[in-house]
Amino acid sequence: MGSKPQSNKEASMWPKGFGVKLETITPFLGKYRPFVGRCCQTCTPKSWESLFHKNIAALGFYNVILVTEENTRYRGWLVRRLCYFLCAMDWKITPTPDTGEKILGSKWIQEILSGRAPGGAGEGPKPSSLRRDVQHILGQIQASIYPFMLRIFSWALLKFLNCIFLNVQLHQGQLAMVRQAAQVKDTPLIFLSTHKSCLDGLLLPFLLLSQGLGVLRVAWEPQSYSPALRALLRHLGGLFMPPEANFFLDNPKGILPRAVLSAAIEQLLASKQPLLIFLEDPPGAVGPRLSSHGQAWLGLVLQAFREGTIPDAALVPVGIGYDLAPDVQHAGPWASSCPLGLWWWALAVFRGLRGRRGCARIDFAQPFSLQEYSVNTWSRGRSKGQSLEQLLLQTVLGHWSVLPDCEKQQEWTPMSGPFMALEEEDQLLVSRLSRHVLSASIACSAVMATAVMAALLLHRHREGVFLSRLLENFSWLTEETLLRGFDVGFSGQLQDLVMHGLCLLHGSLSLWLLPQGDVLVLPRAGPTLAQLAFHSAALLPVFLCEAVGACAVRALLAGRVPPEGPWELQGVELLSQRELHRQTLLLLHLLPQDLLLLQPCQSSYFYCQEVLDRLIQCGLLVAEEAPGTRLTCDTGNWRFGEKMLWRSMEDFSDSDSDYEDGTDSRCFKLSQQLRCPDFFLFLCRLLSPLLTAFARAAAFLHQGKLPDTEAGYTQQLHQFLLKKAQEDGSFESTDLSQAHSAVMTFKDLGVLKEQPDSTGSTLHLSPIFTTQENQEKLENFIRQFICG
């Protein structure tokens, strides 16, 4: 496949036929599609039973931007040409009440007026000056919504969406659940969404408005938009946090802005206006995946609930998927490095007119009760676990062979004023709720055709593949995705789907038309591989369990057989369950929580067992009886110890049980089925880009110039990753977010120490890792999980 085709002519047009039989992918029929988005049965069992019935899953999909004369009250030749405008004029828009006086009379403002506000001192300000300040701050947060202006903008947005998308799909069953939740009295809808594009904040309000669910208020990130665009978005229902609200609690300038913001959110929720909060930072932002801005807004919602302003809130996780987001490149640095202006519209339209029109998919998960979640969360306790340094450092250095029986600390406190103003218990609740909802949003997000295609070309056919073979593998990977409970955002003829995906990724590929009539597809060597890595990352949550397990198996085999050895030789080795659990747990501790997004109700030990179960279910591992042990299928003498009878389900682990010796002595072997070697390598390669960046970060320790700031050292590491990629072509491991993730992980592990100084804080190399021996131990520890 690596040889150059005889024609030496790159295919510029798709062949109409290439000698293969066409077929329609069977699982795309309605009865085979998984219904995604059921809420957590552990944390919200009552919500899980409500707002859902079996007929919902049978409802079909709806193209939101397909508007015809049938969507209007009129018919005729002129109506067919004005149907977008007439439809927008018919949408129901409820005028928003003026809340200025109510905000002035709220508890938060009255406390400031009387001088009793937290952080305040002495007598409060004069009422006249306070009114002016409140009106000024309120103008920074929101503005009056003009229905006619909103209709005109919706009409223009509808035309714009038809220019850049082939369709925008929405499941009608998911919409039915949202409609039912909207009918609950005094319970506002809070949409908590992933953030794939700056278009998300326009697309979701348009979708809900067109479906008769009212005007959605969107909590925007102010730093990402120009002043002119912020003014426009406020009149369209946007909300912006005042800059002074993020001041530290000891700064008196932040007291009034936080009070006005809290009062404005309380009035908005009391009037039952739906609110959209993004739990991820804008595309291209470097930092933790969980947005500090989104957690601050969610904290304000929780605060309104605690104050009794609303009896409850219906939380709706939202997943968004694009074939190609109109404003995001694979690196996306401009998306967050400068404020987004009106020129973005022209850029997106230009891309659409160039023919790079993809599809979009919006998924609403099952709404659940904030009140029920908060009660059930605190009933399970509030163990915070241990730091990564306490759990993993001694193992990396070779001093421990047994891991501590403790969870990894998952909480991360965002440094924002509204969040820090919450009580400690509420901060922990918001942190756990954010991770829980973001995990649910990603789980319900559809996998698009570009993600499937990019994963195949990057992780399975790096050296090139014939189109006829690519058709087979596309169908296989799609079925594997559906079997794992994830949905896909496409359907139709197999040939059309593959052509669609390749056309959208044409900048990263070379297509060669062969004399036999087939087409050879080659990923372009060079920086364009980073674009394939960006798209293929959307497939990682689908196979994350199996990928973690495959890398753990790779680590076990690394010291026994050569990695280049034949599959039959690796399949001879016995792998005990104890060893598999240990290696899986080591990798879980090493990987950043932003990647795993383990739900707070799920322990890492249960996740290890789930990893093992998945490897068995997909056929990679088969049970093998160790010599001298009782058969696995002989369950006659299994028994529960007395201490097992009273333990709650969350406290179960194999290390606690009386039959520990029986379960840990179980052994497994790698399956010898023909498909297993390729599938095993595919799973390992899904995590290889990040793990390779981590290993190179360990190798960079003796070259890095320290002390330096966190941002400065991240840039140093990023340049080193780019240099290594130029040498071996591994451009999938050069993303700036990977460099930042490696730096943050090394800080948590104790490799890098942060010390305060006059300018802020700087990173220093830990004395333990100043020796080359310990640096090599760290690198080897990481490389054991990487499969070439």
mmCIF file with all atom_site columns, C-alpha atoms in Angstrom, residues 36-125:
data_model
loop_
_atom_site.group_PDB
_atom_site.id
_atom_site.type_symbol
_atom_site.label_atom_id
_atom_site.label_alt_id
_atom_site.label_comp_id
_atom_site.label_asym_id
_atom_site.label_entity_id
_atom_site.label_seq_id
_atom_site.pdbx_PDB_ins_code
_atom_site.Cartn_x
_atom_site.Cartn_y
_atom_site.Cartn_z
_atom_site.occupancy
_atom_site.B_iso_or_equiv
_atom_site.pdbx_formal_charge
_atom_site.auth_seq_id
_atom_site.auth_comp_id
_atom_site.auth_asym_id
_atom_site.auth_atom_id
_atom_site.pdbx_PDB_model_num
ATOM 1  C CA . VAL A 1 36  ? -29.192 7.967  24.152 1.00 0.00 ? 36  VAL A CA 1
ATOM 2  C CA . GLY A 1 37  ? -29.443 10.303 27.092 1.00 0.00 ? 37  GLY A CA 1
ATOM 3  C CA . ARG A 1 38  ? -31.165 8.462  29.942 1.00 0.00 ? 38  ARG A CA 1
ATOM 4  C CA . CYS A 1 39  ? -30.282 10.161 33.229 1.00 0.00 ? 39  CYS A CA 1
ATOM 5  C CA . CYS A 1 40  ? -28.296 8.487  36.022 1.00 0.00 ? 40  CYS A CA 1
ATOM 6  C CA . GLN A 1 41  ? -30.377 5.878  37.816 1.00 0.00 ? 41  GLN A CA 1
ATOM 7  C CA . THR A 1 42  ? -28.088 5.986  40.863 1.00 0.00 ? 42  THR A CA 1
ATOM 8  C CA . CYS A 1 43  ? -28.224 9.736  41.503 1.00 0.00 ? 43  CYS A CA 1
ATOM 9  C CA . THR A 1 44  ? -31.696 10.557 40.173 1.00 0.00 ? 44  THR A CA 1
ATOM 10 C CA . PRO A 1 45  ? -33.897 7.422  40.245 1.00 0.00 ? 45  PRO A CA 1
ATOM 11 C CA . LYS A 1 46  ? -37.188 9.357  40.327 1.00 0.00 ? 46  LYS A CA 1
ATOM 12 C CA . SER A 1 47  ? -36.200 11.486 37.350 1.00 0.00 ? 47  SER A CA 1
ATOM 13 C CA . TRP A 1 48  ? -35.113 8.338  35.508 1.00 0.00 ? 48  TRP A CA 1
ATOM 14 C CA . GLU A 1 49  ? -38.663 6.979  35.784 1.00 0.00 ? 49  GLU A CA 1
ATOM 15 C CA . SER A 1 50  ? -40.368 10.214 34.732 1.00 0.00 ? 50  SER A CA 1
ATOM 16 C CA . LEU A 1 51  ? -40.494 12.101 31.428 1.00 0.00 ? 51  LEU A CA 1
ATOM 17 C CA . PHE A 1 52  ? -39.872 8.918  29.469 1.00 0.00 ? 52  PHE A CA 1
ATOM 18 C CA . HIS A 1 53  ? -41.987 6.206  27.921 1.00 0.00 ? 53  HIS A CA 1
ATOM 19 C CA . LYS A 1 54  ? -41.138 3.501  25.423 1.00 0.00 ? 54  LYS A CA 1
ATOM 20 C CA . ASN A 1 55  ? -42.848 5.286  22.532 1.00 0.00 ? 55  ASN A CA 1
ATOM 21 C CA . ILE A 1 56  ? -40.379 8.180  22.710 1.00 0.00 ? 56  ILE A CA 1
ATOM 22 C CA . ALA A 1 57  ? -37.536 6.119  21.300 1.00 0.00 ? 57  ALA A CA 1
ATOM 23 C CA . ALA A 1 58  ? -39.643 5.207  18.264 1.00 0.00 ? 58  ALA A CA 1
ATOM 24 C CA . LEU A 1 59  ? -40.077 8.837  17.193 1.00 0.00 ? 59  LEU A CA 1
ATOM 25 C CA . GLY A 1 60  ? -37.954 9.872  14.252 1.00 0.00 ? 60  GLY A CA 1
ATOM 26 C CA . PHE A 1 61  ? -35.578 12.719 13.454 1.00 0.00 ? 61  PHE A CA 1
ATOM 27 C CA . TYR A 1 62  ? -36.444 16.203 12.323 1.00 0.00 ? 62  TYR A CA 1
ATOM 28 C CA . ASN A 1 63  ? -34.394 18.592 10.183 1.00 0.00 ? 63  ASN A CA 1
ATOM 29 C CA . VAL A 1 64  ? -34.706 21.900 12.012 1.00 0.00 ? 64  VAL A CA 1
ATOM 30 C CA . ILE A 1 65  ? -33.549 24.102 9.124  1.00 0.00 ? 65  ILE A CA 1
ATOM 31 C CA . LEU A 1 66  ? -35.843 22.490 6.537  1.00 0.00 ? 66  LEU A CA 1
ATOM 32 C CA . VAL A 1 67  ? -38.618 25.094 6.317  1.00 0.00 ? 67  VAL A CA 1
ATOM 33 C CA . THR A 1 68  ? -41.253 25.010 3.583  1.00 0.00 ? 68  THR A CA 1
ATOM 34 C CA . GLU A 1 69  ? -44.661 26.543 3.015  1.00 0.00 ? 69  GLU A CA 1
ATOM 35 C CA . GLU A 1 70  ? -46.149 23.720 5.088  1.00 0.00 ? 70  GLU A CA 1
ATOM 36 C CA . ASN A 1 71  ? -44.512 25.279 8.153  1.00 0.00 ? 71  ASN A CA 1
ATOM 37 C CA . THR A 1 72  ? -46.533 28.481 7.632  1.00 0.00 ? 72  THR A CA 1
ATOM 38 C CA . ARG A 1 73  ? -50.210 29.302 7.696  1.00 0.00 ? 73  ARG A CA 1
ATOM 39 C CA . TYR A 1 74  ? -50.212 30.289 4.006  1.00 0.00 ? 74  TYR A CA 1
ATOM 40 C CA . ARG A 1 75  ? -49.869 28.609 0.619  1.00 0.00 ? 75  ARG A CA 1
ATOM 41 C CA . GLY A 1 76  ? -48.906 29.769 -2.824 1.00 0.00 ? 76  GLY A CA 1
ATOM 42 C CA . TRP A 1 77  ? -46.088 30.723 -5.172 1.00 0.00 ? 77  TRP A CA 1
ATOM 43 C CA . LEU A 1 78  ? -45.037 33.801 -3.168 1.00 0.00 ? 78  LEU A CA 1
ATOM 44 C CA . VAL A 1 79  ? -45.204 31.925 0.124  1.00 0.00 ? 79  VAL A CA 1
ATOM 45 C CA . ARG A 1 80  ? -42.726 29.327 -1.150 1.00 0.00 ? 80  ARG A CA 1
ATOM 46 C CA . ARG A 1 81  ? -40.219 32.122 -1.695 1.00 0.00 ? 81  ARG A CA 1
ATOM 47 C CA . LEU A 1 82  ? -40.912 33.894 1.587  1.00 0.00 ? 82  LEU A CA 1
ATOM 48 C CA . CYS A 1 83  ? -41.462 30.842 3.791  1.00 0.00 ? 83  CYS A CA 1
ATOM 49 C CA . TYR A 1 84  ? -38.350 31.537 5.940  1.00 0.00 ? 84  TYR A CA 1
ATOM 50 C CA . PHE A 1 85  ? -39.553 35.053 6.734  1.00 0.00 ? 85  PHE A CA 1
ATOM 51 C CA . LEU A 1 86  ? -43.197 34.079 7.274  1.00 0.00 ? 86  LEU A CA 1
ATOM 52 C CA . CYS A 1 87  ? -42.232 31.200 9.544  1.00 0.00 ? 87  CYS A CA 1
ATOM 53 C CA . ALA A 1 88  ? -40.024 33.460 11.689 1.00 0.00 ? 88  ALA A CA 1
ATOM 54 C CA . MET A 1 89  ? -42.867 35.963 11.997 1.00 0.00 ? 89  MET A CA 1
ATOM 55 C CA . ASP A 1 90  ? -45.159 33.223 13.364 1.00 0.00 ? 90  ASP A CA 1
ATOM 56 C CA . TRP A 1 91  ? -42.869 32.044 16.148 1.00 0.00 ? 91  TRP A CA 1
ATOM 57 C CA . LYS A 1 92  ? -44.150 32.803 19.631 1.00 0.00 ? 92  LYS A CA 1
ATOM 58 C CA . ILE A 1 93  ? -42.004 35.292 21.564 1.00 0.00 ? 93  ILE A CA 1
ATOM 59 C CA . THR A 1 94  ? -43.121 36.224 25.069 1.00 0.00 ? 94  THR A CA 1
ATOM 60 C CA . PRO A 1 95  ? -42.008 39.741 26.082 1.00 0.00 ? 95  PRO A CA 1
ATOM 61 C CA . THR A 1 96  ? -39.602 39.707 28.999 1.00 0.00 ? 96  THR A CA 1
ATOM 62 C CA . PRO A 1 97  ? -40.681 41.766 32.039 1.00 0.00 ? 97  PRO A CA 1
ATOM 63 C CA . ASP A 1 98  ? -38.654 44.706 33.276 1.00 0.00 ? 98  ASP A CA 1
ATOM 64 C CA . THR A 1 99  ? -36.901 43.434 36.389 1.00 0.00 ? 99  THR A CA 1
ATOM 65 C CA . GLY A 1 100 ? -34.930 46.561 37.284 1.00 0.00 ? 100 GLY A CA 1
ATOM 66 C CA . GLU A 1 101 ? -37.103 47.529 40.257 1.00 0.00 ? 101 GLU A CA 1
ATOM 67 C CA . LYS A 1 102 ? -37.307 43.955 41.527 1.00 0.00 ? 102 LYS A CA 1
ATOM 68 C CA . ILE A 1 103 ? -33.527 43.688 41.433 1.00 0.00 ? 103 ILE A CA 1
ATOM 69 C CA . LEU A 1 104 ? -33.194 46.918 43.417 1.00 0.00 ? 104 LEU A CA 1
ATOM 70 C CA . GLY A 1 105 ? -35.549 45.495 46.030 1.00 0.00 ? 105 GLY A CA 1
ATOM 71 C CA . SER A 1 106 ? -33.844 42.112 46.225 1.00 0.00 ? 106 SER A CA 1
ATOM 72 C CA . LYS A 1 107 ? -32.196 40.806 49.360 1.00 0.00 ? 107 LYS A CA 1
ATOM 73 C CA . TRP A 1 108 ? -28.709 41.121 47.854 1.00 0.00 ? 108 TRP A CA 1
ATOM 74 C CA . ILE A 1 109 ? -29.030 44.823 47.046 1.00 0.00 ? 109 ILE A CA 1
ATOM 75 C CA . GLN A 1 110 ? -30.755 45.636 50.338 1.00 0.00 ? 110 GLN A CA 1
ATOM 76 C CA . GLU A 1 111 ? -27.882 44.078 52.265 1.00 0.00 ? 111 GLU A CA 1
ATOM 77 C CA . ILE A 1 112 ? -25.447 46.346 50.450 1.00 0.00 ? 112 ILE A CA 1
ATOM 78 C CA . LEU A 1 113 ? -27.689 49.350 51.052 1.00 0.00 ? 113 LEU A CA 1
ATOM 79 C CA . SER A 1 114 ? -27.704 48.630 54.789 1.00 0.00 ? 114 SER A CA 1
ATOM 80 C CA . GLY A 1 115 ? -23.984 47.811 54.899 1.00 0.00 ? 115 GLY A CA 1
ATOM 81 C CA . ARG A 1 116 ? -24.588 44.184 55.876 1.00 0.00 ? 116 ARG A CA 1
ATOM 82 C CA . ALA A 1 117 ? -23.250 42.596 52.692 1.00 0.00 ? 117 ALA A CA 1
ATOM 83 C CA . PRO A 1 118 ? -20.488 39.972 53.117 1.00 0.00 ? 118 PRO A CA 1
ATOM 84 C CA . GLY A 1 119 ? -17.180 41.728 52.737 1.00 0.00 ? 119 GLY A CA 1
ATOM 85 C CA . GLY A 1 120 ? -18.708 45.174 53.264 1.00 0.00 ? 120 GLY A CA 1
ATOM 86 C CA . ALA A 1 121 ? -17.986 47.483 56.154 1.00 0.00 ? 121 ALA A CA 1
ATOM 87 C CA . GLY A 1 122 ? -19.747 50.399 57.706 1.00 0.00 ? 122 GLY A CA 1
ATOM 88 C CA . GLU A 1 123 ? -22.714 52.258 56.279 1.00 0.00 ? 123 GLU A CA 1
ATOM 89 C CA . GLY A 1 124 ? -23.917 51.358 52.803 1.00 0.00 ? 124 GLY A CA 1
ATOM 90 C CA . PRO A 1 125 ? -23.934 53.659 49.757 1.00 0.00 ? 125 PRO A CA 1
#
